[in-house]
Amino acid sequence: QLQASGGGLVQAGGSLRVSCVVSGIVFDKYGMAWFRQAPGGEREFVAAIQSKGWSTHYRDSVKGRFTISRDNARDTVYLQMNSLKPEDTAVYYCAASTRLPTTASVINFWGKGTQVTVSS
Protein backbone atom coordinates (compact mmCIF):
# COMPACT_ATOMS: atom_id res chain seq x y z
CA GLN A 1 0.00 0.00 0.00
CA LEU A 2 1.24 3.44 -0.93
CA GLN A 3 -0.33 6.29 0.98
CA ALA A 4 0.38 9.81 -0.25
CA SER A 5 -0.26 12.94 1.75
CA GLY A 6 0.75 16.57 1.99
CA GLY A 7 -1.02 18.08 -0.98
CA GLY A 8 -2.89 21.34 -0.76
CA LEU A 9 -3.40 24.82 -2.11
CA VAL A 10 -0.42 27.13 -2.48
CA GLN A 11 0.27 30.40 -4.27
CA ALA A 12 2.58 30.55 -7.24
CA GLY A 13 6.18 30.77 -6.08
CA GLY A 14 5.41 28.87 -2.91
CA SER A 15 6.58 25.48 -1.68
CA LEU A 16 4.95 22.22 -0.71
CA ARG A 17 6.21 18.79 0.31
CA VAL A 18 4.28 15.63 -0.43
CA SER A 19 5.05 12.33 1.25
CA CYS A 20 4.26 8.71 0.53
CA VAL A 21 4.40 6.03 3.20
CA VAL A 22 4.79 2.52 1.84
CA SER A 23 3.74 -0.74 3.40
CA GLY A 24 3.43 -4.33 2.28
CA ILE A 25 6.57 -4.44 0.15
CA VAL A 26 10.28 -4.46 0.89
CA PHE A 27 10.75 -0.74 0.40
CA ASP A 28 14.48 -0.66 -0.28
CA LYS A 29 14.08 -3.16 -3.12
CA TYR A 30 11.95 -0.72 -5.11
CA GLY A 31 12.67 2.37 -7.08
CA MET A 32 10.15 5.06 -6.21
CA ALA A 33 8.63 7.79 -8.33
CA TRP A 34 6.13 10.59 -8.44
CA PHE A 35 3.79 11.02 -11.38
CA ARG A 36 1.10 13.63 -11.84
CA GLN A 37 -2.09 14.05 -13.78
CA ALA A 38 -3.69 17.39 -14.52
CA PRO A 39 -7.40 17.70 -15.35
CA GLY A 40 -7.98 16.44 -18.87
CA GLY A 41 -4.35 15.39 -19.17
CA GLU A 42 -2.44 12.16 -19.19
CA ARG A 43 -0.45 10.87 -16.25
CA GLU A 44 3.13 12.07 -16.61
CA PHE A 45 6.43 11.27 -14.95
CA VAL A 46 7.74 13.86 -12.50
CA ALA A 47 10.67 12.39 -10.56
CA ALA A 48 12.22 9.06 -9.63
CA ILE A 49 14.77 7.77 -7.16
CA GLN A 50 16.72 4.53 -7.27
CA SER A 51 16.04 1.94 -4.54
CA LYS A 52 19.06 2.89 -2.43
CA GLY A 53 18.74 6.59 -3.24
CA TRP A 54 21.96 6.72 -5.24
CA SER A 55 20.44 8.38 -8.30
CA THR A 56 17.52 10.62 -9.13
CA HIS A 57 15.76 11.58 -12.35
CA TYR A 58 13.44 14.48 -13.18
CA ARG A 59 11.28 15.70 -16.01
CA ASP A 60 12.82 18.79 -17.55
CA SER A 61 10.11 21.19 -16.42
CA VAL A 62 10.74 20.51 -12.72
CA LYS A 63 14.53 20.31 -12.69
CA GLY A 64 15.99 22.77 -10.22
CA ARG A 65 12.62 23.23 -8.50
CA PHE A 66 11.62 19.76 -7.26
CA THR A 67 13.66 17.32 -5.19
CA ILE A 68 12.81 13.67 -4.65
CA SER A 69 14.24 11.89 -1.63
CA ARG A 70 13.60 8.76 0.38
CA ASP A 71 14.07 7.51 3.92
CA ASN A 72 14.49 3.74 3.78
CA ALA A 73 14.29 3.52 7.58
CA ARG A 74 10.81 5.05 7.47
CA ASP A 75 9.63 3.43 4.19
CA THR A 76 8.81 6.90 2.93
CA VAL A 77 9.46 8.85 -0.23
CA TYR A 78 9.19 12.62 -0.45
CA LEU A 79 8.81 15.24 -3.14
CA GLN A 80 9.87 18.74 -2.16
CA MET A 81 8.37 21.25 -4.58
CA ASN A 82 9.69 24.81 -4.65
CA SER A 83 8.94 27.77 -6.90
CA LEU A 84 5.61 26.22 -7.76
CA LYS A 85 3.79 27.32 -10.89
CA PRO A 86 0.10 27.09 -11.82
CA GLU A 87 1.03 24.48 -14.44
CA ASP A 88 2.19 22.21 -11.60
CA THR A 89 -1.44 21.85 -10.55
CA ALA A 90 -2.33 18.16 -10.67
CA VAL A 91 -3.04 15.07 -8.67
CA TYR A 92 0.30 13.66 -7.62
CA TYR A 93 0.73 9.89 -7.39
CA CYS A 94 3.55 7.93 -5.82
CA ALA A 95 4.60 4.73 -7.50
CA ALA A 96 6.92 1.80 -6.93
CA SER A 97 8.81 -0.37 -9.38
CA THR A 98 11.44 -3.07 -9.30
CA ARG A 99 12.91 -1.21 -12.26
CA LEU A 100 13.87 2.46 -12.53
CA PRO A 101 10.40 4.00 -12.46
CA THR A 102 10.62 6.70 -15.12
CA THR A 103 7.74 5.41 -17.22
CA ALA A 104 4.26 4.29 -16.20
CA SER A 105 4.64 1.00 -18.05
CA VAL A 106 7.14 -0.35 -15.48
CA ILE A 107 5.21 0.59 -12.36
CA ASN A 108 4.28 -2.34 -10.11
CA PHE A 109 2.30 -0.42 -7.51
CA TRP A 110 0.44 2.88 -7.53
CA GLY A 111 -0.72 4.93 -4.61
CA LYS A 112 -3.84 7.02 -4.41
CA GLY A 113 -3.12 10.58 -5.37
CA THR A 114 -2.89 13.79 -3.45
CA GLN A 115 -4.14 17.05 -4.98
CA VAL A 116 -1.72 19.93 -5.45
CA THR A 117 -3.25 23.21 -6.56
CA VAL A 118 -1.13 26.26 -7.37
CA SER A 119 -2.97 29.55 -7.67
CA SER A 120 -1.69 32.40 -9.80
Coordinates of N, CA and C in Angstrom, one line a residue:
Q1 N 0.8 -1.2 0.0 CA 0.0 0.0 0.0 C 0.9 1.2 0.0
L2 N 0.5 2.2 -0.8 CA 1.2 3.4 -0.9 C 0.3 4.6 -0.6
Q3 N 0.6 5.3 0.5 CA -0.3 6.3 1.0 C 0.3 7.7 0.9
A4 N -0.2 8.5 0.0 CA 0.4 9.8 -0.3 C -0.4 10.8 0.6
S5 N 0.3 11.9 1.0 CA -0.3 12.9 1.8 C 0.6 14.2 1.5
G6 N 0.0 15.3 2.0 CA 0.7 16.6 2.0 C 0.4 17.5 0.9
G7 N -0.6 17.2 0.1 CA -1.0 18.1 -1.0 C -1.8 19.2 -0.4
G8 N -2.1 20.2 -1.2 CA -2.9 21.3 -0.8 C -2.9 22.5 -1.8
L9 N -3.3 23.6 -1.3 CA -3.4 24.8 -2.1 C -2.3 25.8 -1.7
V10 N -1.5 26.2 -2.7 CA -0.4 27.1 -2.5 C -0.4 28.2 -3.6
Q11 N 0.1 29.4 -3.3 CA 0.3 30.4 -4.3 C 1.5 30.1 -5.1
A12 N 1.4 30.7 -6.3 CA 2.6 30.5 -7.2 C 3.8 31.1 -6.6
G13 N 4.9 30.4 -6.7 CA 6.2 30.8 -6.1 C 6.4 30.1 -4.7
G14 N 5.3 29.5 -4.2 CA 5.4 28.9 -2.9 C 6.0 27.5 -3.0
S15 N 6.0 26.8 -1.8 CA 6.6 25.5 -1.7 C 5.6 24.5 -1.0
L16 N 5.8 23.3 -1.3 CA 4.9 22.2 -0.7 C 5.8 20.9 -0.7
R17 N 5.6 20.1 0.3 CA 6.2 18.8 0.3 C 5.1 17.7 0.4
V18 N 5.2 16.8 -0.5 CA 4.3 15.6 -0.4 C 5.1 14.4 0.0
S19 N 4.4 13.5 0.7 CA 5.1 12.3 1.3 C 4.3 11.1 0.8
C20 N 4.9 10.0 0.8 CA 4.3 8.7 0.5 C 4.8 7.6 1.4
V21 N 4.0 7.1 2.3 CA 4.4 6.0 3.2 C 4.0 4.7 2.6
V22 N 5.0 3.8 2.5 CA 4.8 2.5 1.8 C 4.7 1.4 2.8
S23 N 3.8 0.5 2.6 CA 3.7 -0.7 3.4 C 3.4 -1.9 2.5
G24 N 3.8 -3.1 3.0 CA 3.4 -4.3 2.3 C 4.4 -4.8 1.3
I25 N 5.5 -4.0 1.0 CA 6.6 -4.4 0.2 C 7.9 -4.1 0.9
V26 N 9.0 -4.7 0.3 CA 10.3 -4.5 0.9 C 10.8 -3.2 0.2
F27 N 10.6 -2.1 1.0 CA 10.7 -0.7 0.4 C 12.1 -0.5 -0.3
D28 N 13.2 -1.0 0.3 CA 14.5 -0.7 -0.3 C 14.8 -1.6 -1.5
K29 N 13.9 -2.4 -1.9 CA 14.1 -3.2 -3.1 C 13.4 -2.5 -4.3
Y30 N 12.7 -1.4 -4.1 CA 12.0 -0.7 -5.1 C 12.4 0.7 -5.4
G31 N 12.5 1.0 -6.7 CA 12.7 2.4 -7.1 C 11.3 3.0 -6.9
M32 N 11.4 4.3 -6.5 CA 10.1 5.1 -6.2 C 10.0 6.3 -7.1
A33 N 8.8 6.7 -7.4 CA 8.6 7.8 -8.3 C 7.4 8.6 -8.0
W34 N 7.3 9.8 -8.5 CA 6.1 10.6 -8.4 C 5.7 10.9 -9.9
F35 N 4.4 10.7 -10.1 CA 3.8 11.0 -11.4 C 2.7 12.0 -11.1
R36 N 2.2 12.7 -12.1 CA 1.1 13.6 -11.8 C 0.2 13.6 -13.0
Q37 N -1.1 14.0 -12.7 CA -2.1 14.0 -13.8 C -2.9 15.3 -13.6
A38 N -2.9 16.2 -14.5 CA -3.7 17.4 -14.5 C -5.1 17.1 -15.1
P39 N -6.1 17.9 -14.8 CA -7.4 17.7 -15.3 C -7.4 17.7 -16.9
G40 N -7.9 16.6 -17.4 CA -8.0 16.4 -18.9 C -6.7 16.0 -19.5
G41 N -5.7 15.8 -18.6 CA -4.4 15.4 -19.2 C -4.0 13.9 -18.9
E42 N -2.9 13.5 -19.4 CA -2.4 12.2 -19.2 C -1.5 12.2 -18.0
R43 N -1.4 11.0 -17.4 CA -0.5 10.9 -16.2 C 1.0 11.0 -16.8
E44 N 1.8 11.8 -16.1 CA 3.1 12.1 -16.6 C 4.1 11.9 -15.5
F45 N 5.3 11.5 -15.9 CA 6.4 11.3 -15.0 C 6.9 12.6 -14.4
V46 N 7.2 12.6 -13.1 CA 7.7 13.9 -12.5 C 9.2 13.6 -12.0
A47 N 9.4 12.6 -11.2 CA 10.7 12.4 -10.6 C 10.8 10.9 -10.1
A48 N 12.0 10.4 -10.1 CA 12.2 9.1 -9.6 C 13.5 9.0 -8.8
I49 N 13.6 8.0 -8.0 CA 14.8 7.8 -7.2 C 15.0 6.3 -7.1
Q50 N 16.3 5.9 -7.3 CA 16.7 4.5 -7.3 C 16.5 3.9 -5.9
S51 N 16.4 2.6 -5.8 CA 16.0 1.9 -4.5 C 16.9 2.3 -3.3
K52 N 18.2 2.5 -3.5 CA 19.1 2.9 -2.4 C 19.3 4.4 -2.3
G53 N 18.6 5.1 -3.3 CA 18.7 6.6 -3.2 C 20.0 7.1 -3.9
W54 N 20.7 6.3 -4.6 CA 22.0 6.7 -5.2 C 21.8 7.6 -6.5
S55 N 20.7 7.5 -7.1 CA 20.4 8.4 -8.3 C 19.0 8.9 -8.4
T56 N 18.8 10.0 -9.0 CA 17.5 10.6 -9.1 C 17.3 11.1 -10.6
H57 N 16.1 11.2 -11.0 CA 15.8 11.6 -12.3 C 14.5 12.5 -12.3
Y58 N 14.5 13.5 -13.2 CA 13.4 14.5 -13.2 C 13.0 14.8 -14.6
R59 N 11.7 15.1 -14.7 CA 11.3 15.7 -16.0 C 11.9 17.1 -16.1
D60 N 12.1 17.5 -17.3 CA 12.8 18.8 -17.6 C 12.1 20.0 -16.9
S61 N 10.8 20.0 -16.9 CA 10.1 21.2 -16.4 C 10.2 21.4 -14.9
V62 N 10.7 20.4 -14.2 CA 10.7 20.5 -12.7 C 12.2 20.5 -12.2
K63 N 13.1 20.3 -13.1 CA 14.5 20.3 -12.7 C 14.9 21.6 -12.1
G64 N 15.6 21.6 -10.9 CA 16.0 22.8 -10.2 C 14.9 23.3 -9.3
R65 N 13.7 22.8 -9.4 CA 12.6 23.2 -8.5 C 12.1 22.1 -7.6
F66 N 12.1 20.9 -8.0 CA 11.6 19.8 -7.3 C 12.8 18.9 -6.8
T67 N 12.7 18.3 -5.7 CA 13.7 17.3 -5.2 C 13.0 16.1 -4.6
I68 N 13.3 14.9 -5.2 CA 12.8 13.7 -4.6 C 13.8 13.1 -3.7
S69 N 13.4 12.5 -2.6 CA 14.2 11.9 -1.6 C 13.5 10.7 -1.0
R70 N 14.2 9.9 -0.3 CA 13.6 8.8 0.4 C 14.3 8.5 1.7
D71 N 13.6 7.9 2.6 CA 14.1 7.5 3.9 C 13.8 6.0 4.0
N72 N 14.7 5.2 3.8 CA 14.5 3.7 3.8 C 14.2 3.2 5.2
A73 N 14.6 3.9 6.2 CA 14.3 3.5 7.6 C 12.8 3.8 7.9
R74 N 12.2 4.7 7.2 CA 10.8 5.0 7.5 C 9.9 4.6 6.3
D75 N 10.4 3.9 5.3 CA 9.6 3.4 4.2 C 8.8 4.6 3.6
T76 N 9.5 5.7 3.4 CA 8.8 6.9 2.9 C 9.6 7.6 1.8
V77 N 8.9 8.1 0.8 CA 9.5 8.8 -0.2 C 8.8 10.2 -0.2
Y78 N 9.6 11.2 -0.5 CA 9.2 12.6 -0.4 C 9.4 13.3 -1.8
L79 N 8.6 14.4 -2.0 CA 8.8 15.2 -3.1 C 8.7 16.7 -2.6
Q80 N 9.8 17.3 -2.5 CA 9.9 18.7 -2.2 C 9.7 19.6 -3.4
M81 N 8.7 20.4 -3.4 CA 8.4 21.2 -4.6 C 8.5 22.7 -4.2
N82 N 9.4 23.4 -4.9 CA 9.7 24.8 -4.7 C 9.4 25.6 -5.9
S83 N 9.2 26.9 -5.8 CA 8.9 27.8 -6.9 C 7.8 27.2 -7.7
L84 N 6.7 26.9 -7.1 CA 5.6 26.2 -7.8 C 4.9 27.2 -8.7
K85 N 4.5 26.6 -9.8 CA 3.8 27.3 -10.9 C 2.4 26.8 -11.1
P86 N 1.5 27.6 -11.6 CA 0.1 27.1 -11.8 C 0.1 25.8 -12.7
E87 N 1.0 25.7 -13.6 CA 1.0 24.5 -14.4 C 1.5 23.2 -13.7
D88 N 1.9 23.4 -12.4 CA 2.2 22.2 -11.6 C 0.9 21.6 -11.0
T89 N -0.2 22.3 -11.1 CA -1.4 21.9 -10.5 C -1.8 20.5 -11.1
A90 N -2.0 19.5 -10.2 CA -2.3 18.2 -10.7 C -2.6 17.3 -9.4
V91 N -3.1 16.1 -9.7 CA -3.0 15.1 -8.7 C -1.7 14.4 -8.8
Y92 N -1.0 14.3 -7.7 CA 0.3 13.7 -7.6 C 0.2 12.3 -7.0
Y93 N 0.8 11.3 -7.8 CA 0.7 9.9 -7.4 C 2.1 9.4 -7.1
C94 N 2.3 8.6 -6.0 CA 3.5 7.9 -5.8 C 3.4 6.5 -6.4
A95 N 4.6 6.0 -6.8 CA 4.6 4.7 -7.5 C 5.9 4.0 -7.2
A96 N 5.8 2.7 -7.2 CA 6.9 1.8 -6.9 C 7.2 0.8 -8.1
S97 N 8.5 0.6 -8.3 CA 8.8 -0.4 -9.4 C 10.1 -1.1 -9.0
T98 N 10.2 -2.3 -9.5 CA 11.4 -3.1 -9.3 C 12.5 -2.6 -10.3
R99 N 12.0 -1.8 -11.3 CA 12.9 -1.2 -12.3 C 13.0 0.3 -12.0
L100 N 13.8 1.0 -12.7 CA 13.9 2.5 -12.5 C 12.6 3.0 -13.0
P101 N 11.8 3.6 -12.1 CA 10.4 4.0 -12.5 C 10.2 5.3 -13.2
T102 N 10.7 5.5 -14.4 CA 10.6 6.7 -15.1 C 9.5 6.7 -16.2
T103 N 8.9 5.5 -16.3 CA 7.7 5.4 -17.2 C 6.6 4.6 -16.5
A104 N 5.4 4.9 -16.8 CA 4.3 4.3 -16.2 C 4.2 2.8 -16.5
S105 N 4.7 2.4 -17.6 CA 4.6 1.0 -18.1 C 5.4 0.0 -17.1
V106 N 6.4 0.5 -16.3 CA 7.1 -0.4 -15.5 C 6.7 -0.3 -14.0
I107 N 5.7 0.4 -13.7 CA 5.2 0.6 -12.4 C 4.5 -0.7 -11.9
N108 N 4.9 -1.2 -10.7 CA 4.3 -2.3 -10.1 C 3.1 -2.0 -9.2
F109 N 3.3 -0.8 -8.5 CA 2.3 -0.4 -7.5 C 2.1 1.1 -7.6
W110 N 0.8 1.5 -7.5 CA 0.4 2.9 -7.5 C -0.2 3.2 -6.2
G111 N 0.0 4.4 -5.8 CA -0.7 4.9 -4.6 C -1.9 5.8 -5.1
K112 N -2.8 6.1 -4.1 CA -3.8 7.0 -4.4 C -3.2 8.4 -4.4
G113 N -3.8 9.3 -5.2 CA -3.1 10.6 -5.4 C -3.4 11.6 -4.3
T114 N -2.7 12.7 -4.3 CA -2.9 13.8 -3.4 C -2.9 15.0 -4.3
Q115 N -3.9 15.9 -4.1 CA -4.1 17.0 -5.0 C -3.2 18.2 -4.6
V116 N -2.5 18.7 -5.6 CA -1.7 19.9 -5.4 C -2.3 21.0 -6.4
T117 N -2.7 22.1 -5.8 CA -3.2 23.2 -6.6 C -2.4 24.5 -6.3
V118 N -2.0 25.1 -7.4 CA -1.1 26.3 -7.4 C -1.9 27.4 -8.0
S119 N -2.2 28.4 -7.2 CA -3.0 29.5 -7.7 C -2.0 30.6 -8.2
S120 N -2.5 31.4 -9.2 CA -1.7 32.4 -9.8 C -1.9 33.7 -9.1

